[in-house]
PDB file of C-alpha atoms in Angstrom:
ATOM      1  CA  UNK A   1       3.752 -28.529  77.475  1.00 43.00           C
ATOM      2  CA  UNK A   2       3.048 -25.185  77.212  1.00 45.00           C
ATOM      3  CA  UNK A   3       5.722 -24.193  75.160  1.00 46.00           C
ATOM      4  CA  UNK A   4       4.134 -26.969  72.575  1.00 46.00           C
ATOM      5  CA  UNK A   5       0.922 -25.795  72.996  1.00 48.00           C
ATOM      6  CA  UNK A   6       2.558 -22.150  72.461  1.00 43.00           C
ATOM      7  CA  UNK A   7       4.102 -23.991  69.147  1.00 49.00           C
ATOM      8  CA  UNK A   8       0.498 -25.495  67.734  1.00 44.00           C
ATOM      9  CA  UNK A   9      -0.928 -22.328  68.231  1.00 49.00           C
ATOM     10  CA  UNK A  10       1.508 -20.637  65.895  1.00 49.00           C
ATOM     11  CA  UNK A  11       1.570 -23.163  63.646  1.00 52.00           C
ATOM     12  CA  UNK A  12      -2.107 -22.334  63.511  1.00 53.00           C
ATOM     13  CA  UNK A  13      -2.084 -19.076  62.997  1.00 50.00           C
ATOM     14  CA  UNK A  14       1.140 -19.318  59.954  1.00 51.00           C
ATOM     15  CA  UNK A  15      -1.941 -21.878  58.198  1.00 51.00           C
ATOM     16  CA  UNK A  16      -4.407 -19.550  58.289  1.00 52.00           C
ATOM     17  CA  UNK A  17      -2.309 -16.640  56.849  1.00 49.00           C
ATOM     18  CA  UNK A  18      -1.714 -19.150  54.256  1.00 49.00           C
ATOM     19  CA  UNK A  19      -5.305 -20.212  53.624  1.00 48.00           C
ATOM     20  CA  UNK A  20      -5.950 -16.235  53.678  1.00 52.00           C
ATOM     21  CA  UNK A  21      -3.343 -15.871  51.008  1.00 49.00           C
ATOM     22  CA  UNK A  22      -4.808 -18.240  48.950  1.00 49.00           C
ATOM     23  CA  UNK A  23      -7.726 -17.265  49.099  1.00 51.00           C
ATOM     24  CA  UNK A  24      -6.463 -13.778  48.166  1.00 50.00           C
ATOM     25  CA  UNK A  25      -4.656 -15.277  45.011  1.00 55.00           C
ATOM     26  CA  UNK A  26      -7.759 -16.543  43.763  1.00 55.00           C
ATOM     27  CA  UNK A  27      -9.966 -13.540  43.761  1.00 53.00           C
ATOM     28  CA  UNK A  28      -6.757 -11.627  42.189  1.00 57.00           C
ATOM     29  CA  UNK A  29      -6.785 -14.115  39.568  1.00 54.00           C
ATOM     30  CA  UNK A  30     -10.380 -14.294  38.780  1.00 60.00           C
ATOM     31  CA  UNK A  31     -10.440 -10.147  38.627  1.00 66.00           C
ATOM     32  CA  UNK A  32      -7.672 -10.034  36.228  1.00 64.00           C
ATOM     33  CA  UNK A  33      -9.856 -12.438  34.007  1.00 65.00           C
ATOM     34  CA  UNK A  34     -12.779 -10.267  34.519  1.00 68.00           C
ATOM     35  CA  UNK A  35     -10.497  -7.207  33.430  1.00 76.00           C
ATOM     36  CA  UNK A  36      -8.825  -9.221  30.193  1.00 72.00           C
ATOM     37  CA  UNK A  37     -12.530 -10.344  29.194  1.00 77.00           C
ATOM     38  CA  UNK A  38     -13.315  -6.198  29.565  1.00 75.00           C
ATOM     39  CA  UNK A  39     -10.448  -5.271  27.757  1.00 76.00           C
ATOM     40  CA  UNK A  40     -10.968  -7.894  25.261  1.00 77.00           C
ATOM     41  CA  UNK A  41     -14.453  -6.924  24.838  1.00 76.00           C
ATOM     42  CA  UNK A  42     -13.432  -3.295  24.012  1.00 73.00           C
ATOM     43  CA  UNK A  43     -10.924  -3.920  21.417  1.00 79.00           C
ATOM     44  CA  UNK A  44     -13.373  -6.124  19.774  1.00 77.00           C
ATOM     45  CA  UNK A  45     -16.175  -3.200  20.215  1.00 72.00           C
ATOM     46  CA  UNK A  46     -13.407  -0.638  18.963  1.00 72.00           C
ATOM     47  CA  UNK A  47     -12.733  -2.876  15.920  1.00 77.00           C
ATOM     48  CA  UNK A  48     -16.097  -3.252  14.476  1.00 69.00           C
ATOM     49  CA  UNK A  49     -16.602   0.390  14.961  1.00 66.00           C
ATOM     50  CA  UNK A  50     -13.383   1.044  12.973  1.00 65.00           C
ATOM     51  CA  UNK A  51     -14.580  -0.978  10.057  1.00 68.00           C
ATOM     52  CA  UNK A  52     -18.226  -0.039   9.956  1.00 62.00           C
ATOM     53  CA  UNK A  53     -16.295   3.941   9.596  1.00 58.00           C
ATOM     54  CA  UNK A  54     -14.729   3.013   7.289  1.00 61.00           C
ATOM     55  CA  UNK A  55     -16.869   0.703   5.003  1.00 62.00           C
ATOM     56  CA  UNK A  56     -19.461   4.335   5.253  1.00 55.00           C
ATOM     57  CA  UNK A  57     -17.155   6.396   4.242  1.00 55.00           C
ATOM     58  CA  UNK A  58     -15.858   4.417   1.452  1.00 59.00           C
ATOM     59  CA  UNK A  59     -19.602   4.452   0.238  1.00 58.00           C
ATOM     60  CA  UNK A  60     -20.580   7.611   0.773  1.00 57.00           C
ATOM     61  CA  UNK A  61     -17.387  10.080   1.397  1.00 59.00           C
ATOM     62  CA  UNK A  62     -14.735   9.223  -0.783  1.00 71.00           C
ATOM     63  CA  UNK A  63     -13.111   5.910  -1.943  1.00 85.00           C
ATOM     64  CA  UNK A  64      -9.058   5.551  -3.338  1.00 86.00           C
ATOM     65  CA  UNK A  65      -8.747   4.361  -7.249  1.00 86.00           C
ATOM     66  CA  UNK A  66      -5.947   2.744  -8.740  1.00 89.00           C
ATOM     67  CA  UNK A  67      -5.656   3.594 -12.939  1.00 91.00           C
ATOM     68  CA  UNK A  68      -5.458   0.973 -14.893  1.00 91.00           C
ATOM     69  CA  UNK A  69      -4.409   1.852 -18.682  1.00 91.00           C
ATOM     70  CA  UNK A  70      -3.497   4.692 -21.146  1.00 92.00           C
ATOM     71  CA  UNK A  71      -6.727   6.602 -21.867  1.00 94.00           C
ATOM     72  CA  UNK A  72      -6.535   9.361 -19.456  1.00 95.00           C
ATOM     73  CA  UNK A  73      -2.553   9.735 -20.779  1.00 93.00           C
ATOM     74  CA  UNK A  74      -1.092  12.498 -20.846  1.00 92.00           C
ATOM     75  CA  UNK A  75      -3.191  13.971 -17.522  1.00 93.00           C
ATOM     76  CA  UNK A  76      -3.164  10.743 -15.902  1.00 93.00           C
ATOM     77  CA  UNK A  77      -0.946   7.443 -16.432  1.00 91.00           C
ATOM     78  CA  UNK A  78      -1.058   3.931 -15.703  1.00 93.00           C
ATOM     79  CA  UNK A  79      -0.980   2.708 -11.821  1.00 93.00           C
ATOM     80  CA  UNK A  80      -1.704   6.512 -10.589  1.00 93.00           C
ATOM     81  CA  UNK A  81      -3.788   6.442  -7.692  1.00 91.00           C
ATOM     82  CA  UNK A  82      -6.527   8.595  -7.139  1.00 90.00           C
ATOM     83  CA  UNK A  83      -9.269   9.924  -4.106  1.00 88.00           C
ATOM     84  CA  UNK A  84     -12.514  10.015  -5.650  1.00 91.00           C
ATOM     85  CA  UNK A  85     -15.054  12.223  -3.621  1.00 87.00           C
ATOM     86  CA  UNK A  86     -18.224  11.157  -3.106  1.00 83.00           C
ATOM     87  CA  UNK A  87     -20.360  12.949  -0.903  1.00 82.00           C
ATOM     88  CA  UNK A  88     -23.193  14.828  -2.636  1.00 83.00           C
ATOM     89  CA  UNK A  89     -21.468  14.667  -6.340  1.00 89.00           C
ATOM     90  CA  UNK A  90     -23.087  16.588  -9.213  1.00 90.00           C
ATOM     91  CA  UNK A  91     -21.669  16.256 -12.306  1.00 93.00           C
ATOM     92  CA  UNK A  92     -19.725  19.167 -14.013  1.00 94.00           C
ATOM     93  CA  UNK A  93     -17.744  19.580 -16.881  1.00 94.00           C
ATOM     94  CA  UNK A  94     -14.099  19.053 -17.552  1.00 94.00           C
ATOM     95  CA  UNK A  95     -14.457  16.591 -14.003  1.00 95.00           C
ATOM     96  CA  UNK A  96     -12.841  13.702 -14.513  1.00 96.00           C
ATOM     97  CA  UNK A  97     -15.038  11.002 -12.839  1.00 96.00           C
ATOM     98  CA  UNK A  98     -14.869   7.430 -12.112  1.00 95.00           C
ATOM     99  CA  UNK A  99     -18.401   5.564 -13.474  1.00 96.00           C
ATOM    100  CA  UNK A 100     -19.273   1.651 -14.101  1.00 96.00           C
ATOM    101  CA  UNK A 101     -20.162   2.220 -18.129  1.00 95.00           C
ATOM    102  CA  UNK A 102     -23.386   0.832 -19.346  1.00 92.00           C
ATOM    103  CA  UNK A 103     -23.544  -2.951 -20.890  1.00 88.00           C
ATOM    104  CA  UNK A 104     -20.633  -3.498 -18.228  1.00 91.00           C
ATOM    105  CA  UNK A 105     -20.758  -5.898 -15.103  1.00 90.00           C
ATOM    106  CA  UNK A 106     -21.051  -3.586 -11.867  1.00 88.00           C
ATOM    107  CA  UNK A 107     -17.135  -3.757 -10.617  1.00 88.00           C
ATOM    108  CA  UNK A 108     -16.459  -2.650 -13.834  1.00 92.00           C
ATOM    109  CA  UNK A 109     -15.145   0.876 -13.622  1.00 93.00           C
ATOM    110  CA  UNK A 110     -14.041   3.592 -16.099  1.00 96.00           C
ATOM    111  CA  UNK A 111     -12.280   6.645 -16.199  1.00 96.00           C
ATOM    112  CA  UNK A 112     -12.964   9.554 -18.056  1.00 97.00           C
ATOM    113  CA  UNK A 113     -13.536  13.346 -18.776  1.00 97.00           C
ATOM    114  CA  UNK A 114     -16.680  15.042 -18.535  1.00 98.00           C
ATOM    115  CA  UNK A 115     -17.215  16.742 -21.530  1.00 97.00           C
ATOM    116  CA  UNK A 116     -20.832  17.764 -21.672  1.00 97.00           C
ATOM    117  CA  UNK A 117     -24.090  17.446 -19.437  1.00 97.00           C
ATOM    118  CA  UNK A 118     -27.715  16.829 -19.944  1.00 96.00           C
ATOM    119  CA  UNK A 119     -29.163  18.954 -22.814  1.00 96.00           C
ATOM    120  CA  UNK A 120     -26.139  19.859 -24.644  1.00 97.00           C
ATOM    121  CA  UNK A 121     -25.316  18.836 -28.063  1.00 97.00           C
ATOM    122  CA  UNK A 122     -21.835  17.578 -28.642  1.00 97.00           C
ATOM    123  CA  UNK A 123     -20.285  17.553 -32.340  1.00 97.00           C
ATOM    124  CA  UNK A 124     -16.887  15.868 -32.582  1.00 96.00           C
ATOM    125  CA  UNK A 125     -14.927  17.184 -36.024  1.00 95.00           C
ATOM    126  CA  UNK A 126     -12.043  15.141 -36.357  1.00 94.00           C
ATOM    127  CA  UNK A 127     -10.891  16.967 -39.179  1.00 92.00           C
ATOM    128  CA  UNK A 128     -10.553  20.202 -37.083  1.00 92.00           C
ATOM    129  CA  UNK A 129      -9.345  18.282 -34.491  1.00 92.00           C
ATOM    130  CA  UNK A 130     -12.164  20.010 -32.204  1.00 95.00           C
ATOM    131  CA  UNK A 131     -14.907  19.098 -30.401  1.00 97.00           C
ATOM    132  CA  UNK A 132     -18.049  21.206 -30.133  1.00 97.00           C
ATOM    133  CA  UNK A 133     -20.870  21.650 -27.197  1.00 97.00           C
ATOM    134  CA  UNK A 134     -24.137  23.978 -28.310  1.00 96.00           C
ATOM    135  CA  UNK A 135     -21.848  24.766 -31.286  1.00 94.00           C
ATOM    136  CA  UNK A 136     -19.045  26.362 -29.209  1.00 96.00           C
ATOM    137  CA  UNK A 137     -15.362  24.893 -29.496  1.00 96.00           C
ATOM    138  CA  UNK A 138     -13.932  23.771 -25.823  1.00 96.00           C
ATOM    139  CA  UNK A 139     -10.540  24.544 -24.890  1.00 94.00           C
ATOM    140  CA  UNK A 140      -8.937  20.911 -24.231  1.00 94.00           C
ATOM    141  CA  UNK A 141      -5.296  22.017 -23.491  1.00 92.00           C
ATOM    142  CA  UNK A 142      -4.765  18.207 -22.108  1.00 91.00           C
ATOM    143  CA  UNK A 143      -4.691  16.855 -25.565  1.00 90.00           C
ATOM    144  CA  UNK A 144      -1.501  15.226 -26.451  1.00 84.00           C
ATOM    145  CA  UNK A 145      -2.306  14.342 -29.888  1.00 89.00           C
ATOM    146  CA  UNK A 146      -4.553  15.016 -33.076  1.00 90.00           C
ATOM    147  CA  UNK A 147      -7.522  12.955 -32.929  1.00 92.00           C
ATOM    148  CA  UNK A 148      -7.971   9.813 -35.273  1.00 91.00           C
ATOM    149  CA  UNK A 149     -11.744   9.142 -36.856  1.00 89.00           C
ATOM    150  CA  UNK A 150     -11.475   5.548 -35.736  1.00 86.00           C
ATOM    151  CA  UNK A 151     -13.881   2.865 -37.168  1.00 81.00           C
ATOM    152  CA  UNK A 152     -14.548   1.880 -33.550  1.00 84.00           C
ATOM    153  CA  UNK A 153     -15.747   5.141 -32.635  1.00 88.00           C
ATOM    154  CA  UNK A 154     -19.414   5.619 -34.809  1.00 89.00           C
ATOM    155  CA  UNK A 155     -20.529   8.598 -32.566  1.00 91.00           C
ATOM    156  CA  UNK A 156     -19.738  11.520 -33.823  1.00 92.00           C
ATOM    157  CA  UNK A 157     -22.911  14.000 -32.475  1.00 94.00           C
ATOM    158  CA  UNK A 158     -24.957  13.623 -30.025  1.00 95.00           C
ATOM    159  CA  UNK A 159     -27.607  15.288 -27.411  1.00 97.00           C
ATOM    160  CA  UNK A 160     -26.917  14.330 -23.921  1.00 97.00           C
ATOM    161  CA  UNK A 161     -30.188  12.998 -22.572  1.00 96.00           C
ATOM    162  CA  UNK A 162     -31.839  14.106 -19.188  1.00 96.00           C
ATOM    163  CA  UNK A 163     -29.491  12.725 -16.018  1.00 95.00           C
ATOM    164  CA  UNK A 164     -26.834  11.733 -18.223  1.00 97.00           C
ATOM    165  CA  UNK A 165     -23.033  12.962 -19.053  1.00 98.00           C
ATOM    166  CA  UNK A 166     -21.072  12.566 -22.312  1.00 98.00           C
ATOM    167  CA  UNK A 167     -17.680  11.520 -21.849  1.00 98.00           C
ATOM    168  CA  UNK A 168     -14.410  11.425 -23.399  1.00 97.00           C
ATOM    169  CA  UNK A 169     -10.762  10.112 -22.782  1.00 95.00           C
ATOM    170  CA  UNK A 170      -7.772  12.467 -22.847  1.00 95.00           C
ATOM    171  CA  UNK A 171      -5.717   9.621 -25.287  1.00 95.00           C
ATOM    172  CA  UNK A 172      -8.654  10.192 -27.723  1.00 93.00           C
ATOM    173  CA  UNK A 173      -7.060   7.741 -30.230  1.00 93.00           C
ATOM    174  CA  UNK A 174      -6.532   4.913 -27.419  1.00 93.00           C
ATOM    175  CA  UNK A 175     -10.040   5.483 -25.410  1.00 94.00           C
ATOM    176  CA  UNK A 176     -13.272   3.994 -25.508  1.00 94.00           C
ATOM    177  CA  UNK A 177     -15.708   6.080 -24.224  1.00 95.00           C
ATOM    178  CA  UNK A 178     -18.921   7.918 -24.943  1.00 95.00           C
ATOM    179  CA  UNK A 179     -18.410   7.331 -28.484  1.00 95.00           C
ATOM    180  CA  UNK A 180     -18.618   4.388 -28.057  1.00 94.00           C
ATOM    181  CA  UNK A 181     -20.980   3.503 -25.212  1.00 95.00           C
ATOM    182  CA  UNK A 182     -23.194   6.482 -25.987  1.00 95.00           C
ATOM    183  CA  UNK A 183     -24.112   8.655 -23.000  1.00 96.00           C
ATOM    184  CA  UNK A 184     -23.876   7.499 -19.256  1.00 97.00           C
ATOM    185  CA  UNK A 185     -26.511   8.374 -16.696  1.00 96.00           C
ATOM    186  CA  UNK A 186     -25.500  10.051 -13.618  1.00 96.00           C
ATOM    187  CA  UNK A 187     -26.229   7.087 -11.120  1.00 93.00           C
ATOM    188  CA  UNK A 188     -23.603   4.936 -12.655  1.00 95.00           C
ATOM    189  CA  UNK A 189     -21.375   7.692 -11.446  1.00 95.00           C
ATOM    190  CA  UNK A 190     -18.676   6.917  -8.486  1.00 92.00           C
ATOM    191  CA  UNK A 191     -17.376  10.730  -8.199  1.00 93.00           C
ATOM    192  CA  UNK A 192     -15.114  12.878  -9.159  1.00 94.00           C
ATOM    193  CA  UNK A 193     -11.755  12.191  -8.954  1.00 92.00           C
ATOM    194  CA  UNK A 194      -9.882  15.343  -7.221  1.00 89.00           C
ATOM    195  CA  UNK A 195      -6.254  14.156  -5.851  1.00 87.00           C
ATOM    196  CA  UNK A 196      -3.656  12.532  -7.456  1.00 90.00           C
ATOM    197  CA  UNK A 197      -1.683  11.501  -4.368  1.00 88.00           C
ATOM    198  CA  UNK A 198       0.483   8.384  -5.614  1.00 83.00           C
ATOM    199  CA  UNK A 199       3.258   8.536  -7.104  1.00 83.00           C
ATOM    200  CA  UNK A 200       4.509  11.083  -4.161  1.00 71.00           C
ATOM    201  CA  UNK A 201       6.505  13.348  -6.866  1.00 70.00           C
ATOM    202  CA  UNK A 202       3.246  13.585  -8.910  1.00 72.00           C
ATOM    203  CA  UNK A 203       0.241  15.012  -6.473  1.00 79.00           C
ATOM    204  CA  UNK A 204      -1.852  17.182  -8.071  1.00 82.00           C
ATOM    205  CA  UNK A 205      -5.666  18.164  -7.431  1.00 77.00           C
ATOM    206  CA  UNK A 206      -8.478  18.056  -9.837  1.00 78.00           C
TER     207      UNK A 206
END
């Protein structure tokens, strides 16, 4: 009898080991759920941070541009892809700057050479192939052909008005720009466009 009783007693004691391992399991369990919904809760947290980033420095630091047509040709082509700085932009000339062009729909954006800022006079002589600001010929070495007085093109002169660029494309016969559209005022500016970085053979800064 007492070697049963002996028996029951272990018996008892094996159960509760088990009922303590249980028990054990469970709160394992439920503090790896706690630690997944922490980790979880990070990542998500780590995300949206990410994205806000980036979504402010795409509006206010620089954006990327892809170049869609021939009117920058020779200096730029088709499909180059650009970094267009943002941050505290101030028109110059000779910048080549991204801009939505007025009469346009907002995601509608151009690309084109400065060529004069607010207060200068701009006189475009096809026949001497020249272009004049305050009466002075500028030096446009990125020119790869004569220019073309184009019916499609009526201005020929022009003062730049207060806040506002003239601008020009480098394929002067296959552009429409300021002399066309007239001038374009500095807040329908994007940037400047200052790195060429795709294709990889073809980087070059601005």
């Amino acid at each position: 009898m007492e070697e049963k009783d002996f028996n029951i007693e272990e018996n008892n004691e094996e159960t509760q080991e088990s009922e303590n391992i249980v028990e054990e399991t469970s709160a394992d369990v439920s503090q790896n759920k706690k630690s997944f919904k922490k980790e979880l809760l990070e990542w998500v947290q780590a995300i949206v941070i990410a994205v806000v980033l980036a979504l402010v420095i795409r509006s206010f630091v620089f954006t990327v541009v892809r170049v869609d047509g021939q009117s920058m040709e020779p200096t730029l082509q088709h499909n180059d892809r650009m970094i267009v700085w943002r941050l505290g932009y101030e028109p110059e000339r000779d910048d080549i700057v991204i801009f939505n062009p007025p009469g346009y729909e907002k995601n509608v954006y151009w690309i084109k050479r400065v060529i004069a800022t607010e207060g200068q006079h701009v006189e475009i002589d096809y026949a001497r192939n020249s272009v004049y600001v305050d009466g002075e010929k500028i030096d446009e070495p990125y020119l790869g052909e004569e220019m073309r007085a184009l019916a499609h093109l009526p201005i020929t002169e022009i003062d730049v008005p207060e806040d506002c660029v003239f601008v020009l494309g480098d394929n002067r016969n296959h552009s429409t720009d300021g002399r066309v559209i007239g001038p374009v005022s500095e807040d329908r500016i994007v940037g400047k466009a200052v790195v060429r970085f795709w294709p990889f053979g073809g980087i070059e800064s601005y």
